[in-house]
Coordinates of C-alpha atoms and ligand atoms in Angstrom, one line a residue:
M556 CA -16.5 61.2 49.5
Q557 CA -13.8 60.7 51.6
D558 CA -12.4 61.1 55.3
A559 CA -10.1 61.2 57.2
P560 CA -8.3 58.0 58.8
S561 CA -8.7 58.0 63.1
T562 CA -5.7 58.3 65.2
T563 CA -6.0 54.1 65.6
M564 CA -5.4 53.9 62.1
R565 CA -2.7 56.6 61.4
E566 CA -1.2 54.4 64.8
E567 CA -1.2 51.5 62.9
F568 CA 0.5 52.3 60.0
A569 CA 2.7 54.6 61.4
D570 CA 6.3 52.1 61.5
T571 CA 5.6 50.4 58.2
A572 CA 4.6 53.9 56.4
A573 CA 7.7 55.4 57.8
G574 CA 9.8 52.0 56.7
L575 CA 8.3 51.7 53.0
P576 CA 10.8 51.4 50.9
E577 CA 11.3 53.1 47.2
P578 CA 9.1 54.2 45.4
F579 CA 5.9 53.3 48.0
R580 CA 4.2 56.1 49.7
L581 CA 0.8 55.3 52.2
W582 CA -2.1 57.3 51.5
L583 CA -4.5 56.7 54.7
R584 CA -8.4 56.7 54.6
G585 CA -11.0 56.0 57.3
S586 CA -13.4 56.0 55.1
C587 CA -13.6 55.5 51.0
A588 CA -16.1 54.5 48.1
S589 CA -13.0 52.7 46.5
T590 CA -8.9 52.7 46.9
N591 CA -8.8 52.0 43.2
D592 CA -11.0 55.2 42.6
E593 CA -8.8 57.0 45.0
A594 CA -5.9 55.8 43.2
R595 CA -7.2 55.8 39.6
A596 CA -7.8 59.4 41.3
L597 CA -4.6 59.9 41.7
G598 CA -3.8 58.4 38.8
E599 CA -5.2 61.3 36.7
S600 CA -3.3 64.1 38.8
G601 CA -0.5 62.7 37.7
A602 CA 0.9 61.5 41.3
A603 CA 4.0 58.3 40.9
T604 CA 4.0 55.4 40.8
G605 CA 4.0 53.4 44.1
A606 CA 1.1 55.2 45.5
V607 CA -1.0 52.6 47.4
V608 CA -4.1 54.2 48.7
V609 CA -5.3 51.9 52.3
A610 CA -8.6 52.8 54.0
D611 CA -10.4 50.7 56.8
V612 CA -14.0 51.1 55.0
Q613 CA -15.0 50.9 51.3
T614 CA -18.4 52.3 50.8
A615 CA -18.7 51.3 47.5
G616 CA -15.3 48.1 47.5
R617 CA -15.8 46.2 44.2
G618 CA -14.5 42.9 42.7
R619 CA -14.2 41.1 39.6
R620 CA -17.2 40.8 37.5
G621 CA -18.5 44.3 39.1
A622 CA -19.6 41.6 42.4
A623 CA -20.0 43.9 45.7
W624 CA -16.3 43.5 47.6
F625 CA -17.2 42.5 51.8
G626 CA -14.1 44.3 53.6
A627 CA -14.8 44.4 57.5
P628 CA -14.0 47.6 59.2
G629 CA -10.6 47.3 61.0
E630 CA -10.6 43.5 60.4
S631 CA -9.8 43.4 56.4
L632 CA -6.7 44.5 54.4
M633 CA -7.9 46.9 51.5
F634 CA -5.1 49.1 50.0
S635 CA -5.2 49.9 45.7
I636 CA -1.5 50.7 44.2
L637 CA -1.5 53.4 41.6
W638 CA 1.4 51.4 39.1
R639 CA 3.8 53.2 36.3
P640 CA 5.7 49.6 34.9
D641 CA 8.7 50.5 32.6
E642 CA 7.5 47.5 30.8
P643 CA 4.9 48.2 26.9
K644 CA 1.2 48.1 27.8
P645 CA 0.6 44.5 26.7
L646 CA 2.4 43.2 29.2
W647 CA 0.5 45.1 31.8
P648 CA -2.5 43.1 32.0
R649 CA 0.7 39.8 33.8
L650 CA 0.6 42.9 36.6
A651 CA -2.2 40.4 38.1
L652 CA -0.5 36.8 38.5
A653 CA 2.5 39.4 39.6
M654 CA 0.4 40.6 42.3
G655 CA -1.6 37.1 43.4
L656 CA 1.9 35.4 44.0
A657 CA 3.0 39.4 46.3
V658 CA -0.5 39.2 47.6
A659 CA 0.2 34.3 48.7
N660 CA 3.6 35.2 49.4
A661 CA 3.2 37.7 52.0
C662 CA 0.0 34.9 53.5
E663 CA 2.6 32.4 53.2
R664 CA 4.5 34.4 56.2
F665 CA 1.8 33.7 58.5
V666 CA -0.3 29.6 57.3
P667 CA 2.2 28.0 55.4
I668 CA 0.4 26.8 52.3
T669 CA -1.4 28.8 50.4
G670 CA -3.5 28.6 46.7
L671 CA -3.8 30.9 43.6
K672 CA -6.7 30.2 41.7
W673 CA -6.2 32.0 38.3
P674 CA -6.3 34.6 37.8
N675 CA -5.5 36.3 41.2
D676 CA -8.0 34.6 43.9
V677 CA -5.6 33.9 47.4
W678 CA -6.9 30.3 48.6
I679 CA -6.5 28.8 51.5
R680 CA -7.4 25.1 51.9
G681 CA -10.0 25.9 49.0
R682 CA -11.9 29.2 50.8
K683 CA -10.9 33.2 49.0
V684 CA -8.4 34.7 51.4
A685 CA -8.0 37.5 49.3
G686 CA -8.9 39.4 46.0
I687 CA -7.7 41.7 43.1
L688 CA -8.4 43.5 41.1
V689 CA -6.1 44.9 38.5
E690 CA -7.8 48.2 36.0
A691 CA -5.7 50.2 33.3
G692 CA -5.9 53.7 33.3
E693 CA -4.1 55.3 29.9
D694 CA -0.6 55.3 31.2
F695 CA -0.7 53.5 34.6
V696 CA -2.3 51.2 35.9
V697 CA -4.5 50.0 39.6
A698 CA -3.6 47.3 41.1
G699 CA -6.4 46.8 43.7
V700 CA -6.6 44.3 46.6
G701 CA -8.3 42.7 49.7
I702 CA -7.3 40.9 52.4
N703 CA -9.5 39.2 54.9
V704 CA -6.1 40.0 57.7
N705 CA -8.6 39.6 61.0
T706 CA -12.2 38.6 60.1
H707 CA -14.1 36.2 62.0
R708 CA -17.6 36.7 60.4
F709 CA -18.9 36.5 56.8
P710 CA -22.6 37.5 55.0
D711 CA -24.2 34.5 54.5
G712 CA -23.7 34.7 51.0
I713 CA -19.6 34.6 50.7
A714 CA -19.8 32.7 54.2
T715 CA -19.0 29.3 53.3
Q716 CA -16.5 30.6 50.5
A717 CA -14.2 32.8 52.5
T718 CA -11.4 32.1 54.7
S719 CA -9.3 34.8 56.9
L720 CA -5.6 34.7 57.8
A721 CA -6.3 34.8 61.5
C722 CA -9.3 31.3 61.4
E723 CA -6.9 30.1 59.2
A724 CA -3.5 31.0 61.4
G725 CA -4.9 30.7 65.1
F726 CA -3.7 34.4 65.4
Q727 CA -4.6 37.4 64.4
P728 CA -1.5 39.1 61.7
E729 CA -1.1 43.1 62.2
R730 CA -2.9 44.6 58.7
A731 CA 0.4 46.6 58.8
A732 CA 2.6 43.2 59.0
V733 CA 0.2 41.9 56.1
L734 CA 0.8 45.3 54.0
A735 CA 4.6 45.9 54.4
S736 CA 4.9 41.8 53.4
V737 CA 3.1 42.6 49.8
L738 CA 4.4 45.6 48.9
E739 CA 7.8 43.8 49.3
R740 CA 7.0 41.0 47.2
F741 CA 5.3 43.1 45.2
S742 CA 8.0 45.5 44.1
N743 CA 10.3 42.1 43.7
H744 CA 7.6 40.6 41.3
A745 CA 6.3 43.2 39.1
G746 CA 9.2 43.9 37.9
R747 CA 9.6 40.8 36.5
I748 CA 6.2 40.7 34.0
G749 CA 8.4 41.6 31.1
R750 CA 11.9 39.4 31.7
G751 CA 11.6 37.1 34.1
F752 CA 8.4 36.7 34.3
D753 CA 9.1 32.6 33.6
E754 CA 10.2 32.6 37.0
I755 CA 7.0 34.9 38.0
V756 CA 5.1 31.9 36.1
A757 CA 7.1 28.6 37.9
A758 CA 6.0 30.3 41.6
A759 CA 1.6 31.0 40.3
R760 CA 2.4 27.4 38.2
Q761 CA 3.6 25.7 41.8
R762 CA 0.5 27.2 43.6
C763 CA -2.3 27.1 41.0
V764 CA -5.3 25.5 42.9
L765 CA -6.7 24.0 39.3
A766 CA -4.8 22.5 38.1
G767 CA -4.9 18.2 37.3
G768 CA -8.5 18.8 37.8
A769 CA -12.0 19.5 35.9
V770 CA -13.1 23.1 35.5
V771 CA -16.1 25.7 34.0
L772 CA -15.4 28.7 32.4
R773 CA -17.1 31.2 31.6
T774 CA -16.0 32.9 28.1
Q775 CA -15.9 36.9 28.2
T776 CA -18.8 35.9 25.1
G777 CA -20.7 34.5 28.2
E778 CA -20.1 30.7 26.6
L779 CA -19.5 28.2 29.3
L780 CA -17.3 25.5 29.1
R781 CA -16.1 22.4 30.9
G782 CA -12.5 20.9 30.5
Q783 CA -9.7 19.5 32.0
C784 CA -6.9 22.1 33.5
D785 CA -3.3 21.9 32.5
G786 CA -2.7 24.7 34.7
I787 CA -1.1 28.1 34.0
G788 CA 1.6 28.2 30.7
P789 CA 4.0 30.5 29.9
A790 CA 2.4 33.9 29.3
G791 CA 0.4 33.2 32.3
E792 CA -2.6 31.6 31.0
L793 CA -4.8 29.2 31.8
R794 CA -4.8 26.2 29.8
V795 CA -7.9 24.0 29.4
R796 CA -8.5 20.8 27.4
H797 CA -11.8 21.3 26.6
G798 CA -12.2 17.8 23.5
E799 CA -9.3 17.4 21.9
R800 CA -8.1 21.4 21.4
V801 CA -6.2 23.2 24.3
L802 CA -7.4 26.1 25.5
E803 CA -5.0 29.2 26.2
I804 CA -7.4 31.4 28.2
L805 CA -5.9 34.9 29.1
Q806 CA -8.6 36.1 30.5
A807 CA -12.3 35.1 31.6
D808 CA -15.3 35.6 33.6
D809 CA -14.8 33.0 36.1
V810 CA -13.7 29.8 36.0
R811 CA -14.1 27.6 38.8
P812 CA -13.3 23.7 40.1
V813 CA -15.5 21.5 39.9
P814 CA -16.3 19.9 43.2
N815 CA -14.8 16.0 43.2
G816 CA -14.0 16.8 39.1
Ligands
BTN1359 C1 -12.5 39.8 43.9 O1 -11.8 39.3 43.9 O2 -13.5 40.1 42.5 C2 -11.3 40.8 43.4 C3 -12.0 42.4 44.9 C4 -10.4 43.1 45.1 C5 -11.2 44.5 45.8 C6 -10.4 45.5 46.0 S1 -10.4 45.8 48.2 C7 -9.4 47.3 47.3 C8 -9.4 47.5 46.3 N1 -10.7 48.3 46.1 C9 -12.1 48.3 45.3 O3 -12.5 48.2 44.9 N2 -11.4 46.6 45.2 C10 -10.9 46.2 45.0

């Protein structure tokens, strides 16, 4: 189920849509279940790389680990990019870090200091401002992004952990400007998941909020491990010292800093 965008939404994104660099094209939705599903459907029907689905409302927006994603209509920026990488498939997971950096860079235009909570949450002053969900299809990737742009009220369950650009900047950024900024950065960073990935890693390292602190991580098998985070390694992995060993975490269900750890 999807609804057409309102006139207001069309107007809001008109300038951005008209000025987008290649290969991006905007697909506006008033409402849909999830922009990731919409972008996946476009991918499966053969749409070209660079389709960007933006929704005002998601009725089943989702985050990592199957969590629901809260997006305030008209205030959050929720979109998904259909991307057909030139690089071999084993490198596609690196797009998560590339997108995390693109979103952090875009947020930095409005709030100078942002952090990356590996693998790809964007934090400001210890609170989450954006989340990213990267999903692969057969011959494409969908990179879904939710950014709290002008949200001032969050549901009880996340109110103490979430923030928005408006809350941090003290003014209301335009969602279309934030989107244009992410796309500009993403087109640069996405081309560096093969050659040039060291530049992505170096920039991500500078923003890594976990580096140097104690962390608890839940592995893919459900095991809980506590260790000391050594930051991000050359392949984009999180390095965690656990006893005598240094673990190289490529995928974890959940990694959290230990408060005062
Ligand atoms: C996370 O932090 O767990 C990832 C959140 C990703 C949310 C975005 S909103 C746009 C896109 N559509 C979805 O259903 N999810 C992503």
